[in-house]
PDB file of C-alpha atoms and ligand atoms in Angstrom:
ATOM      1  CA  MET A 284      74.641  58.976 -13.930  1.00 34.00           C
ATOM      2  CA  LYS A 285      71.569  61.092 -14.210  1.00 37.00           C
ATOM      3  CA  LYS A 286      73.318  63.237 -16.758  1.00 39.00           C
ATOM      4  CA  ILE A 287      74.361  60.277 -18.896  1.00 38.00           C
ATOM      5  CA  GLY A 288      70.867  58.813 -18.842  1.00 40.00           C
ATOM      6  CA  PHE A 289      69.484  62.119 -19.910  1.00 38.00           C
ATOM      7  CA  PHE A 290      71.812  62.462 -22.850  1.00 39.00           C
ATOM      8  CA  LEU A 291      71.218  58.905 -23.898  1.00 38.00           C
ATOM      9  CA  LEU A 292      67.572  59.778 -24.083  1.00 39.00           C
ATOM     10  CA  ILE A 293      68.056  62.810 -26.264  1.00 39.00           C
ATOM     11  CA  GLY A 294      70.603  60.882 -28.305  1.00 37.00           C
ATOM     12  CA  ILE A 295      68.023  58.296 -29.235  1.00 35.00           C
ATOM     13  CA  LEU A 296      65.646  61.027 -30.253  1.00 36.00           C
ATOM     14  CA  CYS A 297      68.266  63.026 -32.114  1.00 34.00           C
ATOM     15  CA  LEU A 298      69.665  60.193 -34.127  1.00 33.00           C
ATOM     16  CA  ASP A 299      66.409  59.740 -35.890  1.00 32.00           C
ATOM     17  CA  VAL A 300      67.610  60.997 -39.245  1.00 32.00           C
ATOM     18  CA  GLN A 301      64.110  61.823 -40.344  1.00 32.00           C
ATOM     19  CA  LEU A 302      63.839  64.299 -37.551  1.00 32.00           C
ATOM     20  CA  PHE A 303      66.513  66.444 -39.178  1.00 33.00           C
ATOM     21  CA  SER A 304      65.263  66.135 -42.694  1.00 32.00           C
ATOM     22  CA  HIS A 305      63.246  69.305 -42.685  1.00 32.00           C
ATOM     23  CA  VAL A 306      63.979  72.757 -41.387  1.00 33.00           C
ATOM     24  CA  ARG A 307      60.767  73.218 -39.486  1.00 34.00           C
ATOM     25  CA  GLN A 308      60.648  69.848 -37.814  1.00 36.00           C
ATOM     26  CA  GLU A 309      62.584  71.150 -34.846  1.00 36.00           C
ATOM     27  CA  ALA A 310      59.247  72.246 -33.451  1.00 35.00           C
ATOM     28  CA  GLU A 311      58.205  68.625 -33.278  1.00 32.00           C
ATOM     29  CA  PHE A 312      61.547  67.753 -31.753  1.00 34.00           C
ATOM     30  CA  ALA A 313      61.090  70.425 -29.091  1.00 33.00           C
ATOM     31  CA  CYS A 314      57.725  68.970 -28.185  1.00 31.00           C
ATOM     32  CA  VAL A 315      58.973  65.404 -27.866  1.00 32.00           C
ATOM     33  CA  ILE A 316      61.605  66.301 -25.330  1.00 34.00           C
ATOM     34  CA  ASP A 317      61.267  68.434 -22.243  1.00 40.00           C
ATOM     35  CA  ARG A 318      62.472  71.827 -23.394  1.00 42.00           C
ATOM     36  CA  ASP A 319      63.025  73.270 -19.941  1.00 48.00           C
ATOM     37  CA  ARG A 320      65.137  70.319 -18.965  1.00 46.00           C
ATOM     38  CA  LEU A 321      67.259  70.814 -22.042  1.00 46.00           C
ATOM     39  CA  TYR A 322      67.708  74.505 -21.401  1.00 47.00           C
ATOM     40  CA  THR A 323      68.830  73.784 -17.869  1.00 48.00           C
ATOM     41  CA  ALA A 324      71.129  71.020 -18.974  1.00 47.00           C
ATOM     42  CA  PHE A 325      72.871  73.089 -21.584  1.00 46.00           C
ATOM     43  CA  ARG A 326      73.099  76.096 -19.314  1.00 45.00           C
ATOM     44  CA  ASP A 327      74.373  74.347 -16.228  1.00 43.00           C
ATOM     45  CA  GLU A 328      76.121  71.181 -17.343  1.00 40.00           C
ATOM     46  CA  GLN A 329      79.372  70.521 -19.079  1.00 39.00           C
ATOM     47  CA  VAL A 330      78.710  67.773 -21.568  1.00 41.00           C
ATOM     48  CA  PRO A 331      81.337  65.021 -21.171  1.00 39.00           C
ATOM     49  CA  LEU A 332      83.005  63.874 -24.370  1.00 41.00           C
ATOM     50  CA  GLU A 333      82.248  60.215 -23.729  1.00 39.00           C
ATOM     51  CA  VAL A 334      78.569  61.025 -23.560  1.00 39.00           C
ATOM     52  CA  TYR A 335      78.703  62.517 -27.014  1.00 40.00           C
ATOM     53  CA  GLU A 336      80.591  59.516 -28.321  1.00 42.00           C
ATOM     54  CA  THR A 337      78.058  57.145 -26.833  1.00 37.00           C
ATOM     55  CA  ILE A 338      74.949  58.841 -28.083  1.00 38.00           C
ATOM     56  CA  ALA A 339      76.306  59.715 -31.492  1.00 42.00           C
ATOM     57  CA  ASP A 340      77.524  56.173 -32.153  1.00 43.00           C
ATOM     58  CA  GLY A 341      80.800  57.270 -33.691  1.00 42.00           C
ATOM     59  CA  LYS A 342      79.299  60.321 -35.307  1.00 47.00           C
ATOM     60  CA  LYS A 343      80.306  62.732 -32.620  1.00 43.00           C
ATOM     61  CA  GLU A 344      81.055  65.673 -34.868  1.00 48.00           C
ATOM     62  CA  GLU A 345      77.842  65.351 -36.759  1.00 51.00           C
ATOM     63  CA  PHE A 346      75.862  65.036 -33.613  1.00 49.00           C
ATOM     64  CA  SER A 347      77.324  68.097 -31.943  1.00 50.00           C
ATOM     65  CA  GLU A 348      76.986  70.234 -35.043  1.00 53.00           C
ATOM     66  CA  ARG A 349      73.345  69.381 -35.245  1.00 53.00           C
ATOM     67  CA  MET A 350      72.819  69.915 -31.564  1.00 55.00           C
ATOM     68  CA  PHE A 351      74.603  73.225 -31.852  1.00 57.00           C
ATOM     69  CA  CYS A 352      72.519  74.368 -34.768  1.00 57.00           C
ATOM     70  CA  TYR A 353      69.389  73.345 -33.008  1.00 57.00           C
ATOM     71  CA  PHE A 354      70.074  74.915 -29.657  1.00 58.00           C
ATOM     72  CA  ILE A 355      71.634  78.054 -30.971  1.00 57.00           C
ATOM     73  CA  THR A 356      69.307  78.747 -33.840  1.00 56.00           C
ATOM     74  CA  GLY A 357      66.316  76.509 -33.255  1.00 55.00           C
ATOM     75  CA  ASP A 358      67.029  75.355 -36.781  1.00 51.00           C
ATOM     76  CA  THR A 359      68.860  72.282 -37.972  1.00 48.00           C
ATOM     77  CA  GLY A 360      69.051  72.725 -41.684  1.00 48.00           C
ATOM     78  CA  SER A 361      68.934  76.321 -42.924  1.00 48.00           C
ATOM     79  CA  ASP A 362      71.669  78.203 -44.751  1.00 50.00           C
ATOM     80  CA  ALA A 363      72.206  80.406 -41.740  1.00 42.00           C
ATOM     81  CA  ALA A 364      72.995  77.443 -39.556  1.00 45.00           C
ATOM     82  CA  GLY A 365      74.961  75.887 -42.389  1.00 51.00           C
ATOM     83  CA  HIS A 366      77.394  78.778 -42.407  1.00 52.00           C
ATOM     84  CA  LEU A 367      78.511  77.946 -38.908  1.00 49.00           C
ATOM     85  CA  GLN A 368      78.155  74.224 -39.423  1.00 51.00           C
ATOM     86  CA  LYS A 369      80.768  74.308 -42.197  1.00 57.00           C
ATOM     87  CA  LYS A 370      83.184  76.068 -39.915  1.00 51.00           C
ATOM     88  CA  LEU A 371      82.603  73.525 -37.187  1.00 51.00           C
ATOM     89  CA  GLU A 372      83.133  70.649 -39.600  1.00 55.00           C
ATOM     90  CA  ARG A 373      86.682  71.784 -40.173  1.00 54.00           C
ATOM     91  CA  LYS A 374      87.471  71.791 -36.472  1.00 48.00           C
ATOM     92  CA  LYS A 375      87.638  68.289 -35.090  1.00 47.00           C
ATOM     93  CA  SER A 376      88.800  67.749 -31.544  1.00 38.00           C
ATOM     94  CA  PRO A 377      88.263  71.165 -29.895  1.00 54.00           C
ATOM     95  CA  ILE A 378      84.680  71.233 -31.075  1.00 56.00           C
ATOM     96  CA  LEU A 379      83.201  70.435 -27.720  1.00 54.00           C
ATOM     97  CA  ASP A 380      84.781  73.356 -25.880  1.00 64.00           C
ATOM     98  CA  GLU A 381      83.811  75.650 -28.677  1.00 68.00           C
ATOM     99  CA  PHE A 382      80.283  74.291 -28.659  1.00 67.00           C
ATOM    100  CA  THR A 383      80.008  74.795 -24.933  1.00 67.00           C
ATOM    101  CA  SER A 384      81.252  78.365 -25.147  1.00 77.00           C
ATOM    102  CA  TYR A 385      78.607  79.209 -27.739  1.00 77.00           C
ATOM    103  CA  ILE A 386      75.915  77.664 -25.607  1.00 75.00           C
ATOM    104  CA  ASP A 387      77.145  79.670 -22.631  1.00 78.00           C
ATOM    105  CA  ALA A 388      77.200  82.911 -24.609  1.00 86.00           C
ATOM    106  CA  VAL A 389      73.506  82.497 -25.295  1.00 85.00           C
ATOM    107  CA  TRP A 390      72.266  80.863 -22.106  1.00 81.00           C
ATOM    108  CA  GLN A 391      74.589  81.553 -19.220  1.00 83.00           C
ATOM    109  CA  ASP A 392      73.547  85.109 -18.424  1.00 90.00           C
ATOM    110  CA  VAL A 393      69.873  85.328 -19.334  1.00 92.00           C
ATOM    111  CA  THR A 394      67.897  86.106 -16.206  1.00 92.00           C
ATOM    112  CA  TYR A 395      64.715  88.062 -16.917  1.00 95.00           C
ATOM    113  CA  PHE A 396      62.115  88.281 -19.660  1.00 96.00           C
ATOM    114  CA  PRO A 397      62.680  91.700 -21.267  1.00 98.00           C
ATOM    115  CA  ILE A 398      59.132  92.984 -20.685  1.00 98.00           C
ATOM    116  CA  PRO A 399      57.967  93.057 -17.056  1.00 97.00           C
ATOM    117  CA  GLN A 400      54.424  92.151 -16.178  1.00 96.00           C
ATOM    118  CA  SER A 401      51.992  94.946 -15.310  1.00 95.00           C
ATOM    119  CA  GLN A 402      51.084  94.901 -11.654  1.00 93.00           C
ATOM    120  CA  THR A 403      47.563  96.143 -12.172  1.00 92.00           C
ATOM    121  CA  ARG A 404      46.494  96.041 -15.820  1.00 93.00           C
ATOM    122  CA  GLU A 405      45.821  92.601 -17.215  1.00 88.00           C
ATOM    123  CA  GLU A 406      45.294  93.978 -20.712  1.00 91.00           C
ATOM    124  CA  MET A 407      48.957  95.067 -20.877  1.00 93.00           C
ATOM    125  CA  ASP A 408      49.960  91.761 -22.354  1.00 94.00           C
ATOM    126  CA  VAL A 409      52.607  90.776 -24.890  1.00 97.00           C
ATOM    127  CA  SER A 410      52.905  87.995 -27.437  1.00 96.00           C
ATOM    128  CA  TYR A 411      55.636  86.561 -29.636  1.00 95.00           C
ATOM    129  CA  CYS A 412      56.210  83.736 -32.029  1.00 90.00           C
ATOM    130  CA  ASP A 413      59.146  82.158 -33.821  1.00 82.00           C
ATOM    131  CA  SER A 414      59.813  84.560 -36.707  1.00 82.00           C
ATOM    132  CA  TRP A 415      63.577  84.165 -36.879  1.00 76.00           C
ATOM    133  CA  MET A 416      64.867  84.367 -40.456  1.00 72.00           C
ATOM    134  CA  GLN A 417      61.451  85.123 -41.887  1.00 77.00           C
ATOM    135  CA  SER A 418      61.675  87.319 -44.958  1.00 78.00           C
ATOM    136  CA  ARG A 419      61.878  91.108 -44.460  1.00 82.00           C
ATOM    137  CA  THR A 420      62.156  93.653 -47.231  1.00 80.00           C
ATOM    138  CA  PHE A 421      62.776  97.117 -45.744  1.00 81.00           C
ATOM    139  CA  GLY A 422      66.373  98.111 -46.510  1.00 76.00           C
ATOM    140  CA  GLY A 423      66.771  95.178 -48.924  1.00 78.00           C
ATOM    141  CA  LYS A 424      65.706  91.553 -48.850  1.00 77.00           C
ATOM    142  CA  ARG A 425      66.964  89.890 -45.682  1.00 78.00           C
ATOM    143  CA  GLY A 426      66.125  87.377 -42.971  1.00 78.00           C
ATOM    144  CA  HIS A 427      64.624  88.560 -39.707  1.00 84.00           C
ATOM    145  CA  GLU A 428      67.496  88.342 -37.234  1.00 86.00           C
ATOM    146  CA  GLY A 429      65.433  88.296 -34.094  1.00 90.00           C
ATOM    147  CA  CYS A 430      62.139  87.850 -32.352  1.00 93.00           C
ATOM    148  CA  ASP A 431      59.428  90.510 -32.067  1.00 96.00           C
ATOM    149  CA  ILE A 432      57.558  90.902 -28.808  1.00 97.00           C
ATOM    150  CA  MET A 433      54.245  92.522 -29.751  1.00 97.00           C
ATOM    151  CA  ALA A 434      52.285  94.843 -27.479  1.00 96.00           C
ATOM    152  CA  SER A 435      48.615  94.017 -27.030  1.00 95.00           C
ATOM    153  CA  VAL A 436      48.052  97.734 -26.332  1.00 95.00           C
ATOM    154  CA  ASN A 437      49.514  99.534 -29.326  1.00 96.00           C
ATOM    155  CA  THR A 438      50.807 102.627 -27.517  1.00 96.00           C
ATOM    156  CA  ARG A 439      54.449 103.684 -27.658  1.00 97.00           C
ATOM    157  CA  GLY A 440      56.323 104.539 -24.480  1.00 97.00           C
ATOM    158  CA  VAL A 441      54.225 102.508 -22.047  1.00 97.00           C
ATOM    159  CA  TYR A 442      55.704  99.018 -21.744  1.00 98.00           C
ATOM    160  CA  PRO A 443      58.983  98.999 -19.803  1.00 98.00           C
ATOM    161  CA  VAL A 444      61.956  97.167 -21.333  1.00 98.00           C
ATOM    162  CA  VAL A 445      64.537  95.656 -18.994  1.00 98.00           C
ATOM    163  CA  SER A 446      67.875  94.011 -19.642  1.00 98.00           C
ATOM    164  CA  MET A 447      67.684  90.222 -19.818  1.00 97.00           C
ATOM    165  CA  THR A 448      71.298  89.959 -18.664  1.00 97.00           C
ATOM    166  CA  ASP A 449      74.102  91.654 -16.829  1.00 97.00           C
ATOM    167  CA  GLY A 450      76.547  93.235 -19.214  1.00 98.00           C
ATOM    168  CA  VAL A 451      78.133  96.283 -20.733  1.00 98.00           C
ATOM    169  CA  VAL A 452      76.569  98.743 -23.176  1.00 98.00           C
ATOM    170  CA  GLU A 453      78.276  98.139 -26.509  1.00 98.00           C
ATOM    171  CA  ALA A 454      76.104 100.284 -28.772  1.00 98.00           C
ATOM    172  CA  VAL A 455      73.372 102.844 -28.227  1.00 98.00           C
ATOM    173  CA  GLY A 456      71.542 105.391 -30.406  1.00 98.00           C
ATOM    174  CA  TRP A 457      69.732 105.510 -33.739  1.00 98.00           C
ATOM    175  CA  LEU A 458      69.852 102.881 -36.468  1.00 97.00           C
ATOM    176  CA  LYS A 459      67.920 103.091 -39.728  1.00 95.00           C
ATOM    177  CA  LEU A 460      66.383  99.657 -39.188  1.00 94.00           C
ATOM    178  CA  GLY A 461      66.408  99.368 -35.415  1.00 96.00           C
ATOM    179  CA  GLY A 462      65.420 102.902 -34.482  1.00 97.00           C
ATOM    180  CA  TRP A 463      66.408 103.774 -30.926  1.00 98.00           C
ATOM    181  CA  ARG A 464      68.340 100.705 -29.943  1.00 98.00           C
ATOM    182  CA  ILE A 465      70.679  99.512 -27.240  1.00 98.00           C
ATOM    183  CA  GLY A 466      73.062  96.571 -27.431  1.00 98.00           C
ATOM    184  CA  ILE A 467      74.473  94.867 -24.374  1.00 98.00           C
ATOM    185  CA  ARG A 468      77.372  92.402 -24.290  1.00 98.00           C
ATOM    186  CA  SER A 469      76.838  89.856 -21.529  1.00 97.00           C
ATOM    187  CA  PRO A 470      79.730  88.460 -19.445  1.00 96.00           C
ATOM    188  CA  SER A 471      79.701  85.128 -21.331  1.00 92.00           C
ATOM    189  CA  GLY A 472      79.984  86.882 -24.687  1.00 94.00           C
ATOM    190  CA  GLY A 473      76.436  87.086 -26.039  1.00 94.00           C
ATOM    191  CA  TYR A 474      75.269  90.335 -27.642  1.00 97.00           C
ATOM    192  CA  PHE A 475      71.706  91.232 -26.700  1.00 98.00           C
ATOM    193  CA  TYR A 476      70.096  93.815 -28.954  1.00 98.00           C
ATOM    194  CA  TYR A 477      66.905  95.722 -28.064  1.00 98.00           C
ATOM    195  CA  ALA A 478      65.367  97.758 -30.890  1.00 98.00           C
ATOM    196  CA  HIS A 479      62.514 100.158 -31.775  1.00 98.00           C
ATOM    197  CA  LEU A 480      62.443 101.813 -28.328  1.00 98.00           C
ATOM    198  CA  ALA A 481      60.230 104.850 -27.786  1.00 98.00           C
ATOM    199  CA  GLU A 482      62.780 106.319 -25.394  1.00 98.00           C
ATOM    200  CA  TYR A 483      65.670 105.370 -23.160  1.00 98.00           C
ATOM    201  CA  ALA A 484      65.417 105.168 -19.386  1.00 98.00           C
ATOM    202  CA  ALA A 485      68.720 107.063 -19.016  1.00 98.00           C
ATOM    203  CA  ASP A 486      71.548 108.609 -21.034  1.00 98.00           C
ATOM    204  CA  PHE A 487      73.335 105.311 -21.496  1.00 98.00           C
ATOM    205  CA  GLU A 488      76.927 105.441 -22.647  1.00 98.00           C
ATOM    206  CA  VAL A 489      79.058 102.827 -24.361  1.00 98.00           C
ATOM    207  CA  GLY A 490      81.043 100.923 -21.720  1.00 98.00           C
ATOM    208  CA  GLU A 491      78.480 101.466 -18.998  1.00 98.00           C
ATOM    209  CA  GLU A 492      77.698  98.444 -16.830  1.00 98.00           C
ATOM    210  CA  ILE A 493      74.145  97.155 -16.766  1.00 98.00           C
ATOM    211  CA  ASN A 494      72.496  94.759 -14.345  1.00 98.00           C
ATOM    212  CA  ALA A 495      69.985  92.097 -15.343  1.00 97.00           C
ATOM    213  CA  GLY A 496      66.519  93.546 -14.781  1.00 97.00           C
ATOM    214  CA  GLU A 497      67.680  97.148 -15.139  1.00 98.00           C
ATOM    215  CA  LEU A 498      65.243  99.426 -16.943  1.00 98.00           C
ATOM    216  CA  LEU A 499      66.620 100.242 -20.405  1.00 98.00           C
ATOM    217  CA  GLY A 500      63.731 102.193 -21.856  1.00 98.00           C
ATOM    218  CA  PHE A 501      60.196 101.834 -23.166  1.00 98.00           C
ATOM    219  CA  MET A 502      58.746  99.820 -25.997  1.00 98.00           C
ATOM    220  CA  GLY A 503      57.980 101.781 -29.120  1.00 98.00           C
ATOM    221  CA  ASP A 504      57.764 101.847 -32.898  1.00 97.00           C
ATOM    222  CA  SER A 505      60.894 103.773 -33.842  1.00 97.00           C
ATOM    223  CA  GLY A 506      62.942 102.852 -36.892  1.00 96.00           C
ATOM    224  CA  TYR A 507      62.624 102.188 -40.628  1.00 95.00           C
ATOM    225  CA  GLY A 508      63.888 105.657 -41.408  1.00 95.00           C
ATOM    226  CA  ASP A 509      67.135 107.570 -41.900  1.00 95.00           C
ATOM    227  CA  THR A 510      65.866 110.405 -39.737  1.00 96.00           C
ATOM    228  CA  PRO A 511      66.400 109.818 -36.006  1.00 97.00           C
ATOM    229  CA  GLY A 512      63.025 109.719 -34.309  1.00 96.00           C
ATOM    230  CA  THR A 513      61.106 108.193 -37.219  1.00 97.00           C
ATOM    231  CA  VAL A 514      58.093 106.367 -35.760  1.00 97.00           C
ATOM    232  CA  GLY A 515      54.842 104.772 -36.851  1.00 96.00           C
ATOM    233  CA  ASN A 516      55.976 102.515 -39.666  1.00 95.00           C
ATOM    234  CA  PHE A 517      54.869  99.354 -37.834  1.00 95.00           C
ATOM    235  CA  PRO A 518      52.998  98.368 -34.661  1.00 96.00           C
ATOM    236  CA  VAL A 519      54.582  98.921 -31.253  1.00 97.00           C
ATOM    237  CA  HIS A 520      56.897  96.045 -30.400  1.00 97.00           C
ATOM    238  CA  LEU A 521      60.294  95.131 -29.012  1.00 98.00           C
ATOM    239  CA  HIS A 522      62.706  93.496 -31.408  1.00 97.00           C
ATOM    240  CA  ILE A 523      65.137  91.227 -29.577  1.00 97.00           C
ATOM    241  CA  GLY A 524      68.286  90.110 -31.338  1.00 95.00           C
ATOM    242  CA  ILE A 525      70.911  87.757 -29.935  1.00 92.00           C
ATOM    243  CA  TYR A 526      74.315  87.432 -31.562  1.00 90.00           C
ATOM    244  CA  ILE A 527      77.427  85.458 -30.786  1.00 86.00           C
ATOM    245  CA  ASN A 528      80.882  85.551 -32.343  1.00 84.00           C
ATOM    246  CA  ASP A 529      82.255  82.315 -33.720  1.00 73.00           C
ATOM    247  CA  ALA A 530      85.924  81.323 -33.317  1.00 70.00           C
ATOM    248  CA  ASP A 531      86.850  83.333 -36.413  1.00 71.00           C
ATOM    249  CA  GLY A 532      85.162  86.434 -35.079  1.00 76.00           C
ATOM    250  CA  ASN A 533      82.151  86.243 -37.387  1.00 75.00           C
ATOM    251  CA  GLU A 534      78.941  87.512 -35.879  1.00 81.00           C
ATOM    252  CA  VAL A 535      76.208  84.879 -35.949  1.00 78.00           C
ATOM    253  CA  SER A 536      72.538  85.581 -35.358  1.00 81.00           C
ATOM    254  CA  VAL A 537      70.888  83.295 -32.827  1.00 81.00           C
ATOM    255  CA  ASN A 538      67.180  82.594 -32.605  1.00 81.00           C
ATOM    256  CA  PRO A 539      65.939  84.460 -29.489  1.00 88.00           C
ATOM    257  CA  TYR A 540      62.575  82.700 -29.532  1.00 85.00           C
ATOM    258  CA  TRP A 541      63.809  79.734 -27.474  1.00 79.00           C
ATOM    259  CA  VAL A 542      65.483  82.017 -24.972  1.00 86.00           C
ATOM    260  CA  LEU A 543      62.298  84.041 -24.571  1.00 90.00           C
ATOM    261  CA  CYS A 544      60.299  80.842 -24.075  1.00 84.00           C
ATOM    262  CA  ALA A 545      62.662  79.817 -21.305  1.00 80.00           C
ATOM    263  CA  LEU A 546      62.338  83.233 -19.655  1.00 88.00           C
ATOM    264  CA  ASP A 547      58.567  83.458 -20.019  1.00 88.00           C
ATOM    265  CA  ASP A 548      57.955  82.751 -16.327  1.00 87.00           C
ATOM    266  CA  LYS A 549      60.792  85.036 -15.246  1.00 92.00           C
ATOM    267  CA  LYS A 550      59.054  88.378 -15.551  1.00 96.00           C
ATOM    268  CA  LEU A 551      59.642  91.240 -13.171  1.00 96.00           C
ATOM    269  CA  VAL A 552      56.507  93.066 -12.007  1.00 96.00           C
ATOM    270  CA  TYR A 553      56.271  96.789 -12.736  1.00 95.00           C
ATOM    271  CA  ASP A 554      53.563  99.285 -11.997  1.00 93.00           C
ATOM    272  CA  TYR A 555      52.457 100.485 -15.440  1.00 94.00           C
TER     273      TYR A 555
HETATM  274 ZN1   ZN B  32      62.013  92.337 -35.508  1.00 93.92          ZN
END
């Protein structure tokens, strides 16, 4: 019953049409409801169909699309979310299972914040904000498919970077945009991408298993260059990307900001 009461509550809030009328109003939405409770609910609970029907008042599909777009992207109205929304509109009854699998891909396996806390040095802090899909121009005009965790001490190779999830190394090495990067596919299907590293912690190979909390490398400023090892084109930071595949196999960028917020109090402690 607790579950149903909870979803009735968010249903009342969500059905306020005004709330969805503007792309950036999800911030307000996130403040109104208890974000941590939502994260937990969507991570741990299967959402019963009748609950959706009740709260959406006959608009089940619309409701779940919007919920999906919000929880996956933090965004209820942008073109990026619209791409997936259109696909979901065409699928009627199986939408709930699909929705749940996407939620799981993002939330099921996340365990640790990617930057551990310094045991001794308070000044070794990090900060981040919601910059998903902000405009970027290097390599052509595009949206920022990720969240940047900025170093308060702008020195490459100092801040450790750990894996947020268990998983398997799917890609490693140099990318023009991402610099030294590593991409890890988590057991529930999310792809977690760590970019601009100063160096790797080991000679990782594709297919290698990784544990949540395992040291991947060190934060840096590599990237924005064809030449492997290009550094210094921007401040030291970790770019986190999260991607899922939709039912048709299309890769969809997810907003990592909300995931990072949820992991903010789940930092390992390292001596650095
Ligand atoms: Zn970035």
